[in-house]
C-alpha cells in the first residue's frame, strides 16, 4: 500500500524558512521512473506545483520560486525534504507531496499525501 | 493566470452526461498525458483519470479523451457524489513544470 505523509510546522513567521518532510512507504525513490513532487494549494485557489525530485536525483523547481526552494532526499528513511526560504503571507497554503510512477516523471502524480496546512503569520 | 484553461463552472442533473474541458498548448497537453483530479470541499485532490485510463476504484462513468491541445473529462450518469471541483494537470516542457488548470466547479442539480 502506497502512503505519503507531510509533516512540518503549522505556523511560520514572515521571513522564516519552512522545512517540510514527506515520509512515504510502499515504493522506493531509488526505483527507475519513480519521482516525488511538492504541490501547494492556497485556500480557495488551484494547486501550484513547486518542485520535483526524481529516482536518479534530478531536481526540478518552479521557475518563479526557484531561488527559495531546495529539495533533498534520504532514501534510507524514505523521506524527501523541501525547504522554502523567506516565507510570506502569500505562501499560506496546504502543502502536498505526491508520487509519480511510470515511464516518465512528467506524468500526472498518482498518489498524494493528505497535505499539511502552513500559515504564515507573525 | 493558469497555463491550462478550464470552465469556471458546469452544472448538470442526476443521470445527465457532462463534459469538462481543459485547453492548453502543444508544449503541455499536446505532448503529455493529462491528469484529472476531483476535490470535494477541502479534501486532498483525488485522481479520477490519467489520459483515458481510470485509476483503480474510480467508477467507469468517468472517461477521458484528448484532441490536439484540449483534454476532456466526461461523466456519464451524473451522481450527487460527483459534485466537486475538478482540476486538470499536465507537464509543460516550455517551463519545465507540472501545470494545473484553474478548476471547474461541478454542481449536481
GROMACS .gro file of C-alpha atoms in nm:
model
  231
    1UNK     CA    1   0.000   0.000   0.000
    2UNK     CA    2   0.136   0.338  -0.105
    3UNK     CA    3   0.119   0.612   0.154
    4UNK     CA    4   0.267   0.961   0.177
    5UNK     CA    5   0.255   1.190   0.478
    6UNK     CA    6   0.366   1.550   0.504
    7UNK     CA    7   0.496   1.692   0.829
    8UNK     CA    8   0.618   2.031   0.940
    9UNK     CA    9   0.516   2.342   1.129
   10UNK     CA   10   0.158   2.461   1.111
   11UNK     CA   11   0.268   2.824   1.155
   12UNK     CA   12   0.581   3.004   1.038
   13UNK     CA   13   0.669   3.369   1.082
   14UNK     CA   14   0.734   3.601   0.788
   15UNK     CA   15   1.094   3.583   0.660
   16UNK     CA   16   1.148   3.243   0.823
   17UNK     CA   17   1.243   2.924   0.639
   18UNK     CA   18   0.983   2.649   0.607
   19UNK     CA   19   1.102   2.290   0.628
   20UNK     CA   20   0.860   2.017   0.524
   21UNK     CA   21   0.920   1.644   0.526
   22UNK     CA   22   0.741   1.389   0.314
   23UNK     CA   23   0.761   1.038   0.459
   24UNK     CA   24   0.647   0.767   0.225
   25UNK     CA   25   0.600   0.391   0.214
   26UNK     CA   26   0.502   0.127  -0.037
   27UNK     CA   27   0.753   0.235  -0.304
   28UNK     CA   28   1.117   0.325  -0.342
   29UNK     CA   29   1.253   0.654  -0.469
   30UNK     CA   30   1.553   0.457  -0.592
   31UNK     CA   31   1.342   0.271  -0.847
   32UNK     CA   32   1.350   0.371  -1.213
   33UNK     CA   33   1.064   0.603  -1.310
   34UNK     CA   34   0.967   0.697  -0.955
   35UNK     CA   35   0.957   1.067  -0.874
   36UNK     CA   36   0.815   1.284  -0.599
   37UNK     CA   37   0.665   1.630  -0.635
   38UNK     CA   38   0.564   1.901  -0.392
   39UNK     CA   39   0.245   2.086  -0.471
   40UNK     CA   40   0.071   2.358  -0.273
   41UNK     CA   41  -0.280   2.493  -0.275
   42UNK     CA   42  -0.366   2.832  -0.124
   43UNK     CA   43  -0.714   2.850   0.030
   44UNK     CA   44  -0.977   2.868  -0.243
   45UNK     CA   45  -0.724   2.850  -0.527
   46UNK     CA   46  -0.592   2.593  -0.771
   47UNK     CA   47  -0.294   2.370  -0.692
   48UNK     CA   48   0.051   2.505  -0.778
   49UNK     CA   49   0.345   2.275  -0.848
   50UNK     CA   50   0.659   2.363  -0.655
   51UNK     CA   51   0.931   2.110  -0.724
   52UNK     CA   52   1.016   1.751  -0.815
   53UNK     CA   53   1.294   1.509  -0.731
   54UNK     CA   54   1.349   1.204  -0.945
   55UNK     CA   55   1.472   0.849  -0.882
   56UNK     CA   56   1.811   0.948  -1.033
   57UNK     CA   57   1.832   1.256  -0.805
   58UNK     CA   58   1.750   1.504  -1.082
   59UNK     CA   59   1.566   1.802  -0.939
   60UNK     CA   60   1.325   2.049  -1.099
   61UNK     CA   61   1.188   2.369  -0.948
   62UNK     CA   62   0.908   2.612  -1.026
   63UNK     CA   63   1.100   2.889  -1.200
   64UNK     CA   64   0.918   3.165  -1.013
   65UNK     CA   65   1.020   3.012  -0.677
   66UNK     CA   66   1.348   2.852  -0.771
   67UNK     CA   67   1.569   3.082  -0.566
   68UNK     CA   68   1.373   2.997  -0.250
   69UNK     CA   69   1.339   2.618  -0.284
   70UNK     CA   70   1.569   2.330  -0.202
   71UNK     CA   71   1.487   1.960  -0.232
   72UNK     CA   72   1.672   1.667  -0.081
   73UNK     CA   73   1.602   1.301  -0.029
   74UNK     CA   74   1.705   1.037   0.222
   75UNK     CA   75   1.622   0.705   0.062
   76UNK     CA   76   1.727   0.509   0.372
   77UNK     CA   77   1.449   0.685   0.565
   78UNK     CA   78   1.208   0.705   0.273
   79UNK     CA   79   1.190   1.081   0.311
   80UNK     CA   80   1.204   1.388   0.092
   81UNK     CA   81   1.262   1.729   0.245
   82UNK     CA   82   1.154   2.062   0.095
   83UNK     CA   83   1.293   2.390   0.224
   84UNK     CA   84   1.139   2.723   0.131
   85UNK     CA   85   1.311   3.041   0.243
   86UNK     CA   86   1.177   3.392   0.305
   87UNK     CA   87   0.820   3.288   0.378
   88UNK     CA   88   0.548   3.549   0.325
   89UNK     CA   89   0.175   3.561   0.386
   90UNK     CA   90   0.107   3.467   0.023
   91UNK     CA   91   0.278   3.133   0.094
   92UNK     CA   92  -0.005   3.033   0.325
   93UNK     CA   93  -0.137   2.711   0.173
   94UNK     CA   94  -0.187   2.339   0.212
   95UNK     CA   95   0.134   2.168   0.104
   96UNK     CA   96   0.116   1.821  -0.054
   97UNK     CA   97   0.373   1.568  -0.159
   98UNK     CA   98   0.272   1.344  -0.446
   99UNK     CA   99   0.425   1.048  -0.623
  100UNK     CA  100   0.475   0.994  -0.993
  101UNK     CA  101   0.545   0.646  -1.118
  102UNK     CA  102   0.565   0.546  -1.481
  103UNK     CA  103   0.759   0.575  -1.800
  104UNK     CA  104   0.844   0.937  -1.740
  105UNK     CA  105   0.845   1.168  -1.445
  106UNK     CA  106   0.629   1.427  -1.617
  107UNK     CA  107   0.326   1.200  -1.581
  108UNK     CA  108   0.049   1.328  -1.353
  109UNK     CA  109   0.103   1.235  -0.987
  110UNK     CA  110  -0.098   0.927  -0.898
  111UNK     CA  111  -0.075   0.925  -0.518
  112UNK     CA  112  -0.099   1.227  -0.290
  113UNK     CA  113  -0.044   1.277   0.079
  114UNK     CA  114  -0.318   1.423   0.294
  115UNK     CA  115  -0.149   1.762   0.294
  116UNK     CA  116  -0.037   1.992   0.572
  117UNK     CA  117  -0.170   2.344   0.618
  118UNK     CA  118   0.102   2.604   0.667
  119UNK     CA  119   0.002   2.951   0.780
  120UNK     CA  120   0.246   3.239   0.759
  121UNK     CA  121   0.175   3.481   1.038
  122UNK     CA  122   0.359   3.690   1.292
  123UNK     CA  123  -0.347   3.305  -1.484
  124UNK     CA  124  -0.327   2.927  -1.526
  125UNK     CA  125  -0.141   2.761  -1.811
  126UNK     CA  126  -0.440   2.534  -1.866
  127UNK     CA  127  -0.789   2.679  -1.917
  128UNK     CA  128  -1.098   2.519  -1.766
  129UNK     CA  129  -1.461   2.626  -1.742
  130UNK     CA  130  -1.524   2.805  -1.413
  131UNK     CA  131  -1.847   2.618  -1.351
  132UNK     CA  132  -2.059   2.345  -1.504
  133UNK     CA  133  -2.388   2.204  -1.383
  134UNK     CA  134  -2.600   1.901  -1.463
  135UNK     CA  135  -2.885   1.697  -1.328
  136UNK     CA  136  -2.865   1.348  -1.184
  137UNK     CA  137  -2.824   1.095  -1.463
  138UNK     CA  138  -2.712   1.352  -1.718
  139UNK     CA  139  -2.389   1.338  -1.915
  140UNK     CA  140  -2.149   1.629  -1.866
  141UNK     CA  141  -1.814   1.707  -2.023
  142UNK     CA  142  -1.544   1.923  -1.870
  143UNK     CA  143  -1.271   2.063  -2.091
  144UNK     CA  144  -0.909   2.161  -2.037
  145UNK     CA  145  -0.737   2.366  -2.304
  146UNK     CA  146  -0.363   2.407  -2.326
  147UNK     CA  147  -0.092   2.413  -2.588
  148UNK     CA  148   0.139   2.189  -2.787
  149UNK     CA  149   0.404   2.211  -2.515
  150UNK     CA  150   0.178   2.072  -2.247
  151UNK     CA  151  -0.147   1.892  -2.328
  152UNK     CA  152  -0.036   1.836  -2.687
  153UNK     CA  153   0.267   1.639  -2.571
  154UNK     CA  154   0.181   1.471  -2.241
  155UNK     CA  155  -0.078   1.266  -2.056
  156UNK     CA  156  -0.335   1.480  -1.878
  157UNK     CA  157  -0.439   1.402  -1.524
  158UNK     CA  158  -0.780   1.492  -1.381
  159UNK     CA  159  -0.832   1.542  -1.009
  160UNK     CA  160  -1.154   1.563  -0.809
  161UNK     CA  161  -1.155   1.777  -0.497
  162UNK     CA  162  -1.453   1.768  -0.265
  163UNK     CA  163  -1.459   2.058  -0.021
  164UNK     CA  164  -1.112   2.083   0.135
  165UNK     CA  165  -1.014   1.719   0.085
  166UNK     CA  166  -0.699   1.607  -0.093
  167UNK     CA  167  -0.729   1.613  -0.473
  168UNK     CA  168  -0.819   1.261  -0.587
  169UNK     CA  169  -0.706   1.129  -0.926
  170UNK     CA  170  -1.004   1.028  -1.141
  171UNK     CA  171  -0.839   0.998  -1.484
  172UNK     CA  172  -0.496   0.968  -1.640
  173UNK     CA  173  -0.536   1.029  -2.010
  174UNK     CA  174  -0.807   0.781  -2.093
  175UNK     CA  175  -0.717   0.539  -1.813
  176UNK     CA  176  -0.923   0.501  -1.499
  177UNK     CA  177  -0.734   0.477  -1.170
  178UNK     CA  178  -0.829   0.187  -0.952
  179UNK     CA  179  -1.160   0.236  -0.772
  180UNK     CA  180  -1.295   0.510  -0.997
  181UNK     CA  181  -1.634   0.423  -1.149
  182UNK     CA  182  -1.648   0.370  -1.524
  183UNK     CA  183  -1.898   0.650  -1.570
  184UNK     CA  184  -1.583   0.865  -1.585
  185UNK     CA  185  -1.399   0.875  -1.917
  186UNK     CA  186  -1.120   1.084  -2.061
  187UNK     CA  187  -1.008   1.190  -2.406
  188UNK     CA  188  -0.781   1.434  -2.584
  189UNK     CA  189  -0.790   1.609  -2.919
  190UNK     CA  190  -0.485   1.815  -3.006
  191UNK     CA  191  -0.434   2.060  -2.720
  192UNK     CA  192  -0.770   2.007  -2.548
  193UNK     CA  193  -0.843   1.731  -2.300
  194UNK     CA  194  -1.190   1.634  -2.183
  195UNK     CA  195  -1.336   1.456  -1.883
  196UNK     CA  196  -1.683   1.313  -1.936
  197UNK     CA  197  -1.910   1.191  -1.660
  198UNK     CA  198  -2.196   0.976  -1.787
  199UNK     CA  199  -2.485   0.923  -1.550
  200UNK     CA  200  -2.404   1.209  -1.314
  201UNK     CA  201  -2.441   1.127  -0.944
  202UNK     CA  202  -2.481   1.362  -0.646
  203UNK     CA  203  -2.144   1.250  -0.511
  204UNK     CA  204  -1.977   1.380  -0.827
  205UNK     CA  205  -2.033   1.738  -0.711
  206UNK     CA  206  -1.681   1.873  -0.667
  207UNK     CA  207  -1.413   2.092  -0.820
  208UNK     CA  208  -1.216   1.922  -1.096
  209UNK     CA  209  -0.860   2.018  -1.190
  210UNK     CA  210  -0.662   1.911  -1.495
  211UNK     CA  211  -0.285   1.890  -1.497
  212UNK     CA  212  -0.005   1.823  -1.743
  213UNK     CA  213   0.370   1.851  -1.769
  214UNK     CA  214   0.482   2.155  -1.968
  215UNK     CA  215   0.823   2.140  -2.134
  216UNK     CA  216   0.833   2.511  -2.211
  217UNK     CA  217   0.850   2.594  -1.841
  218UNK     CA  218   0.975   2.254  -1.719
  219UNK     CA  219   0.694   2.231  -1.468
  220UNK     CA  220   0.374   2.049  -1.384
  221UNK     CA  221   0.092   2.292  -1.464
  222UNK     CA  222  -0.266   2.295  -1.343
  223UNK     CA  223  -0.591   2.440  -1.468
  224UNK     CA  224  -0.788   2.686  -1.260
  225UNK     CA  225  -1.052   2.423  -1.182
  226UNK     CA  226  -1.414   2.363  -1.279
  227UNK     CA  227  -1.680   2.361  -1.008
  228UNK     CA  228  -1.930   2.092  -1.100
  229UNK     CA  229  -2.275   2.133  -0.946
  230UNK     CA  230  -2.525   1.848  -0.950
  231UNK     CA  231  -2.874   1.991  -0.956
   0.00000   0.00000   0.00000
